Amino acid sequence: MSLFADLGLRYPIIQAPMAGVQNSALALAVTGAGCLGSLPAAMLSPIELANELARFAASGLGPFNINFFCHRQTEPDPIALTGWQQTLAPYYAEFGVNAEATVTTPSRAPFNTEHAAILAEFNPAVVSFHFGLPEPSLVARVKATGAKVFASATTVAEAQWLARHGADAIIAQGLEAGGHRGHFLNEDLALQQGTFTLLPQILAAVDLPVIAAGGIVDGKGIRAALALGASAVQMGAAFLCCHEATTSALHRAAIQSTQGQHTALTNLYSGRPARGIVNRLMRELGPLSLSAPGFPHASGALVPLRAAAEKAGDHGFSPLWAGQNVSGCRDLPAAALIAAWVKEAGLA
């Protein structure tokens, strides 16, 4: 029996965890439609995480994927933060923002012992990681709950590393994918490849199920990935306009306009490369800037600026995360969207 049949999925489709544009509602809808719903947990407090997991448990549905970051947390560099605020100063002045209102606390916590203890209370079917894997003792604690461990790879070398260090399945994240790049062995973006170039190379290099992620937005893409040997696909951008997503009205409008066709990798919003729709901040500072403090500390200085701009109906300072292909984004309930993909892919 395949890993995904063993999980009880009717269809080999995983909803990508998307921090900032979803909560448990989207994951519940996706799992209810026979796929694997995912919850992004990196930006949740322990109480918030426990509450969301309790909603999953109470639903009687399953399985679910709980996703964490496992970056190495670093202390903020005061000089870098001050320089970043100075770079943003003209925008603060334009929107009447007090620079003292910036947030210095990291908004994304790496997976830790507290997370592991909460997971042990709820036993999710899948726990996935971005930016590698946590330390071996934490991986062991996750596996002790019975959860399968999925992890993102952006290169063949990363896939092989993950296979050696306990992953049960590899998410082959192509360059087209929206949100943060999952690279962890090398920061050279020139090593990054498109999904349908990366996928067959990873399949040849590891003896694990491989999930194709990046640029897949409809049934035709699903069918193509499965034909190449993927065990499943992971789709994120295509869910952004679903009724259950919490994507803001400004973000949805950008996706549905011609602006949504222009994305780029940027480090401005978090300090680490992530793909989003090009907006004012990215155009004027350049999408990749040495001025941005390291991950995740760049985000704090943008919090009050983003709030002030969005209040004025301006998304020029908001992270509009999206993949290169947003043509599949439709204003539908998630279950209806999945049903259309299943029919088009010939999975029914």
mmCIF file of N, CA and C in Angstrom, residues 113-180:
data_model
loop_
_atom_site.group_PDB
_atom_site.id
_atom_site.type_symbol
_atom_site.label_atom_id
_atom_site.label_comp_id
_atom_site.label_asym_id
_atom_site.label_seq_id
_atom_site.Cartn_x
_atom_site.Cartn_y
_atom_site.Cartn_z
ATOM 1 N N THR A 113 10.858 21.866 21.696
ATOM 2 C CA THR A 113 10.324 20.841 22.592
ATOM 3 C C THR A 113 8.873 21.109 22.979
ATOM 4 N N GLU A 114 8.503 22.381 23.088
ATOM 5 C CA GLU A 114 7.106 22.705 23.415
ATOM 6 C C GLU A 114 6.178 22.275 22.286
ATOM 7 N N HIS A 115 6.600 22.539 21.043
ATOM 8 C CA HIS A 115 5.811 22.074 19.903
ATOM 9 C C HIS A 115 5.660 20.556 19.941
ATOM 10 N N ALA A 116 6.759 19.866 20.204
ATOM 11 C CA ALA A 116 6.738 18.404 20.223
ATOM 12 C C ALA A 116 5.772 17.878 21.292
ATOM 13 N N ALA A 117 5.747 18.531 22.444
ATOM 14 C CA ALA A 117 4.852 18.102 23.517
ATOM 15 C C ALA A 117 3.390 18.292 23.134
ATOM 16 N N ILE A 118 3.082 19.389 22.452
ATOM 17 C CA ILE A 118 1.702 19.632 22.012
ATOM 18 C C ILE A 118 1.285 18.601 20.972
ATOM 19 N N LEU A 119 2.175 18.302 20.035
ATOM 20 C CA LEU A 119 1.849 17.306 19.014
ATOM 21 C C LEU A 119 1.547 15.947 19.643
ATOM 22 N N ALA A 120 2.270 15.610 20.708
ATOM 23 C CA ALA A 120 2.078 14.313 21.357
ATOM 24 C C ALA A 120 0.684 14.173 21.951
ATOM 25 N N GLU A 121 0.032 15.293 22.234
ATOM 26 C CA GLU A 121 -1.323 15.253 22.783
ATOM 27 C C GLU A 121 -2.363 14.941 21.706
ATOM 28 N N PHE A 122 -2.037 15.252 20.440
ATOM 29 C CA PHE A 122 -3.040 15.169 19.378
ATOM 30 C C PHE A 122 -2.709 14.155 18.272
ATOM 31 N N ASN A 123 -1.462 13.720 18.182
ATOM 32 C CA ASN A 123 -1.054 12.689 17.223
ATOM 33 C C ASN A 123 -1.507 12.958 15.781
ATOM 34 N N PRO A 124 -1.056 14.055 15.175
ATOM 35 C CA PRO A 124 -1.419 14.294 13.773
ATOM 36 C C PRO A 124 -0.808 13.225 12.867
ATOM 37 N N ALA A 125 -1.438 13.004 11.723
ATOM 38 C CA ALA A 125 -0.964 11.959 10.814
ATOM 39 C C ALA A 125 0.352 12.325 10.153
ATOM 40 N N VAL A 126 0.526 13.622 9.861
ATOM 41 C CA VAL A 126 1.729 14.088 9.169
ATOM 42 C C VAL A 126 2.247 15.335 9.863
ATOM 43 N N VAL A 127 3.545 15.423 10.026
ATOM 44 C CA VAL A 127 4.213 16.645 10.469
ATOM 45 C C VAL A 127 5.247 16.974 9.411
ATOM 46 N N SER A 128 5.184 18.176 8.867
ATOM 47 C CA SER A 128 6.115 18.540 7.800
ATOM 48 C C SER A 128 7.000 19.700 8.242
ATOM 49 N N PHE A 129 8.175 19.774 7.599
ATOM 50 C CA PHE A 129 9.162 20.784 7.981
ATOM 51 C C PHE A 129 9.679 21.526 6.755
ATOM 52 N N HIS A 130 9.971 22.799 6.974
ATOM 53 C CA HIS A 130 10.565 23.672 5.962
ATOM 54 C C HIS A 130 11.917 24.126 6.493
ATOM 55 N N PHE A 131 12.905 24.209 5.633
ATOM 56 C CA PHE A 131 14.281 24.586 5.988
ATOM 57 C C PHE A 131 15.026 23.422 6.646
ATOM 58 N N GLY A 132 14.800 22.222 6.160
ATOM 59 C CA GLY A 132 15.514 21.067 6.679
ATOM 60 C C GLY A 132 14.697 20.281 7.679
ATOM 61 N N LEU A 133 15.375 19.753 8.685
ATOM 62 C CA LEU A 133 14.729 19.011 9.762
ATOM 63 C C LEU A 133 15.255 19.528 11.096
ATOM 64 N N PRO A 134 14.468 19.394 12.159
ATOM 65 C CA PRO A 134 14.991 19.762 13.479
ATOM 66 C C PRO A 134 16.030 18.746 13.941
ATOM 67 N N GLU A 135 16.601 18.967 15.093
ATOM 68 C CA GLU A 135 17.634 18.073 15.598
ATOM 69 C C GLU A 135 17.063 16.663 15.767
ATOM 70 N N PRO A 136 17.935 15.638 15.678
ATOM 71 C CA PRO A 136 17.471 14.243 15.681
ATOM 72 C C PRO A 136 16.552 13.888 16.842
ATOM 73 N N SER A 137 16.822 14.402 18.025
ATOM 74 C CA SER A 137 15.962 14.047 19.169
ATOM 75 C C SER A 137 14.535 14.531 18.967
ATOM 76 N N LEU A 138 14.373 15.674 18.318
ATOM 77 C CA LEU A 138 13.028 16.198 18.051
ATOM 78 C C LEU A 138 12.346 15.404 16.945
ATOM 79 N N VAL A 139 13.108 15.014 15.930
ATOM 80 C CA VAL A 139 12.536 14.155 14.878
ATOM 81 C C VAL A 139 12.038 12.855 15.504
ATOM 82 N N ALA A 140 12.819 12.306 16.418
ATOM 83 C CA ALA A 140 12.446 11.055 17.082
ATOM 84 C C ALA A 140 11.159 11.230 17.891
ATOM 85 N N ARG A 141 11.000 12.367 18.541
ATOM 86 C CA ARG A 141 9.787 12.618 19.319
ATOM 87 C C ARG A 141 8.569 12.714 18.407
ATOM 88 N N VAL A 142 8.740 13.327 17.251
ATOM 89 C CA VAL A 142 7.634 13.415 16.291
ATOM 90 C C VAL A 142 7.252 12.019 15.814
ATOM 91 N N LYS A 143 8.251 11.217 15.459
ATOM 92 C CA LYS A 143 7.971 9.875 14.956
ATOM 93 C C LYS A 143 7.359 8.983 16.034
ATOM 94 N N ALA A 144 7.678 9.256 17.275
ATOM 95 C CA ALA A 144 7.123 8.464 18.373
ATOM 96 C C ALA A 144 5.615 8.634 18.494
ATOM 97 N N THR A 145 5.078 9.720 17.976
ATOM 98 C CA THR A 145 3.624 9.942 17.996
ATOM 99 C C THR A 145 2.925 9.140 16.901
ATOM 100 N N GLY A 146 3.707 8.539 15.999
ATOM 101 C CA GLY A 146 3.131 7.820 14.870
ATOM 102 C C GLY A 146 3.006 8.664 13.622
ATOM 103 N N ALA A 147 3.412 9.925 13.693
ATOM 104 C CA ALA A 147 3.303 10.817 12.543
ATOM 105 C C ALA A 147 4.340 10.475 11.476
ATOM 106 N N LYS A 148 3.970 10.665 10.213
ATOM 107 C CA LYS A 148 4.913 10.602 9.112
ATOM 108 C C LYS A 148 5.571 11.967 8.979
ATOM 109 N N VAL A 149 6.854 11.981 8.672
ATOM 110 C CA VAL A 149 7.612 13.226 8.547
ATOM 111 C C VAL A 149 7.843 13.544 7.083
ATOM 112 N N PHE A 150 7.321 14.672 6.637
ATOM 113 C CA PHE A 150 7.553 15.189 5.295
ATOM 114 C C PHE A 150 8.479 16.396 5.419
ATOM 115 N N ALA A 151 9.304 16.647 4.410
ATOM 116 C CA ALA A 151 10.189 17.817 4.444
ATOM 117 C C ALA A 151 10.473 18.297 3.034
ATOM 118 N N SER A 152 10.695 19.603 2.907
ATOM 119 C CA SER A 152 10.909 20.234 1.607
ATOM 120 C C SER A 152 12.361 20.162 1.179
ATOM 121 N N ALA A 153 12.558 19.871 -0.111
ATOM 122 C CA ALA A 153 13.888 19.894 -0.723
ATOM 123 C C ALA A 153 13.817 20.742 -1.981
ATOM 124 N N THR A 154 14.800 21.588 -2.173
ATOM 125 C CA THR A 154 14.847 22.411 -3.388
ATOM 126 C C THR A 154 15.958 21.971 -4.329
ATOM 127 N N THR A 155 16.756 20.992 -3.903
ATOM 128 C CA THR A 155 17.829 20.426 -4.734
ATOM 129 C C THR A 155 17.907 18.931 -4.479
ATOM 130 N N VAL A 156 18.599 18.233 -5.352
ATOM 131 C CA VAL A 156 18.807 16.799 -5.162
ATOM 132 C C VAL A 156 19.600 16.550 -3.884
ATOM 133 N N ALA A 157 20.626 17.358 -3.637
ATOM 134 C CA ALA A 157 21.444 17.181 -2.437
ATOM 135 C C ALA A 157 20.601 17.307 -1.172
ATOM 136 N N GLU A 158 19.656 18.234 -1.165
ATOM 137 C CA GLU A 158 18.796 18.385 0.014
ATOM 138 C C GLU A 158 17.887 17.172 0.175
ATOM 139 N N ALA A 159 17.364 16.661 -0.928
ATOM 140 C CA ALA A 159 16.520 15.468 -0.857
ATOM 141 C C ALA A 159 17.294 14.286 -0.278
ATOM 142 N N GLN A 160 18.528 14.112 -0.717
ATOM 143 C CA GLN A 160 19.348 13.007 -0.210
ATOM 144 C C GLN A 160 19.649 13.190 1.273
ATOM 145 N N TRP A 161 19.913 14.408 1.684
ATOM 146 C CA TRP A 161 20.166 14.698 3.101
ATOM 147 C C TRP A 161 18.939 14.353 3.932
ATOM 148 N N LEU A 162 17.770 14.770 3.467
ATOM 149 C CA LEU A 162 16.530 14.499 4.194
ATOM 150 C C LEU A 162 16.272 13.003 4.300
ATOM 151 N N ALA A 163 16.550 12.281 3.223
ATOM 152 C CA ALA A 163 16.355 10.828 3.235
ATOM 153 C C ALA A 163 17.254 10.162 4.266
ATOM 154 N N ARG A 164 18.459 10.677 4.426
ATOM 155 C CA ARG A 164 19.407 10.104 5.397
ATOM 156 C C ARG A 164 19.052 10.456 6.830
ATOM 157 N N HIS A 165 18.280 11.530 7.014
ATOM 158 C CA HIS A 165 18.035 12.024 8.371
ATOM 159 C C HIS A 165 16.598 11.826 8.846
ATOM 160 N N GLY A 166 15.871 10.930 8.222
ATOM 161 C CA GLY A 166 14.602 10.505 8.805
ATOM 162 C C GLY A 166 13.321 10.930 8.127
ATOM 163 N N ALA A 167 13.372 11.624 7.005
ATOM 164 C CA ALA A 167 12.138 11.997 6.317
ATOM 165 C C ALA A 167 11.457 10.752 5.757
ATOM 166 N N ASP A 168 10.129 10.737 5.799
ATOM 167 C CA ASP A 168 9.352 9.646 5.219
ATOM 168 C C ASP A 168 8.890 9.973 3.800
ATOM 169 N N ALA A 169 8.899 11.233 3.437
ATOM 170 C CA ALA A 169 8.543 11.660 2.087
ATOM 171 C C ALA A 169 9.210 13.002 1.831
ATOM 172 N N ILE A 170 9.526 13.255 0.568
ATOM 173 C CA ILE A 170 10.212 14.481 0.167
ATOM 174 C C ILE A 170 9.261 15.365 -0.636
ATOM 175 N N ILE A 171 9.191 16.631 -0.273
ATOM 176 C CA ILE A 171 8.428 17.610 -1.051
ATOM 177 C C ILE A 171 9.421 18.310 -1.971
ATOM 178 N N ALA A 172 9.324 18.020 -3.272
ATOM 179 C CA ALA A 172 10.223 18.636 -4.258
ATOM 180 C C ALA A 172 9.684 20.018 -4.597
ATOM 181 N N GLN A 173 10.264 21.043 -3.970
ATOM 182 C CA GLN A 173 9.759 22.410 -4.146
ATOM 183 C C GLN A 173 10.459 23.095 -5.317
ATOM 184 N N GLY A 174 9.730 23.229 -6.407
ATOM 185 C CA GLY A 174 10.266 23.898 -7.582
ATOM 186 C C GLY A 174 10.349 25.395 -7.417
ATOM 187 N N LEU A 175 11.102 26.016 -8.286
ATOM 188 C CA LEU A 175 11.332 27.453 -8.219
ATOM 189 C C LEU A 175 10.051 28.257 -8.406
ATOM 190 N N GLU A 176 9.025 27.656 -9.011
ATOM 191 C CA GLU A 176 7.773 28.366 -9.261
ATOM 192 C C GLU A 176 6.950 28.597 -7.997
ATOM 193 N N ALA A 177 7.237 27.844 -6.950
ATOM 194 C CA ALA A 177 6.389 27.830 -5.766
ATOM 195 C C ALA A 177 6.330 29.188 -5.073
ATOM 196 N N GLY A 178 5.163 29.504 -4.523
ATOM 197 C CA GLY A 178 5.002 30.733 -3.764
ATOM 198 C C GLY A 178 5.508 30.578 -2.342
ATOM 199 N N GLY A 179 5.660 31.694 -1.652
ATOM 200 C CA GLY A 179 6.118 31.662 -0.275
ATOM 201 C C GLY A 179 7.609 31.393 -0.159
ATOM 202 N N HIS A 180 8.033 31.024 1.045
ATOM 203 C CA HIS A 180 9.456 30.889 1.329
ATOM 204 C C HIS A 180 10.088 29.680 0.638
#
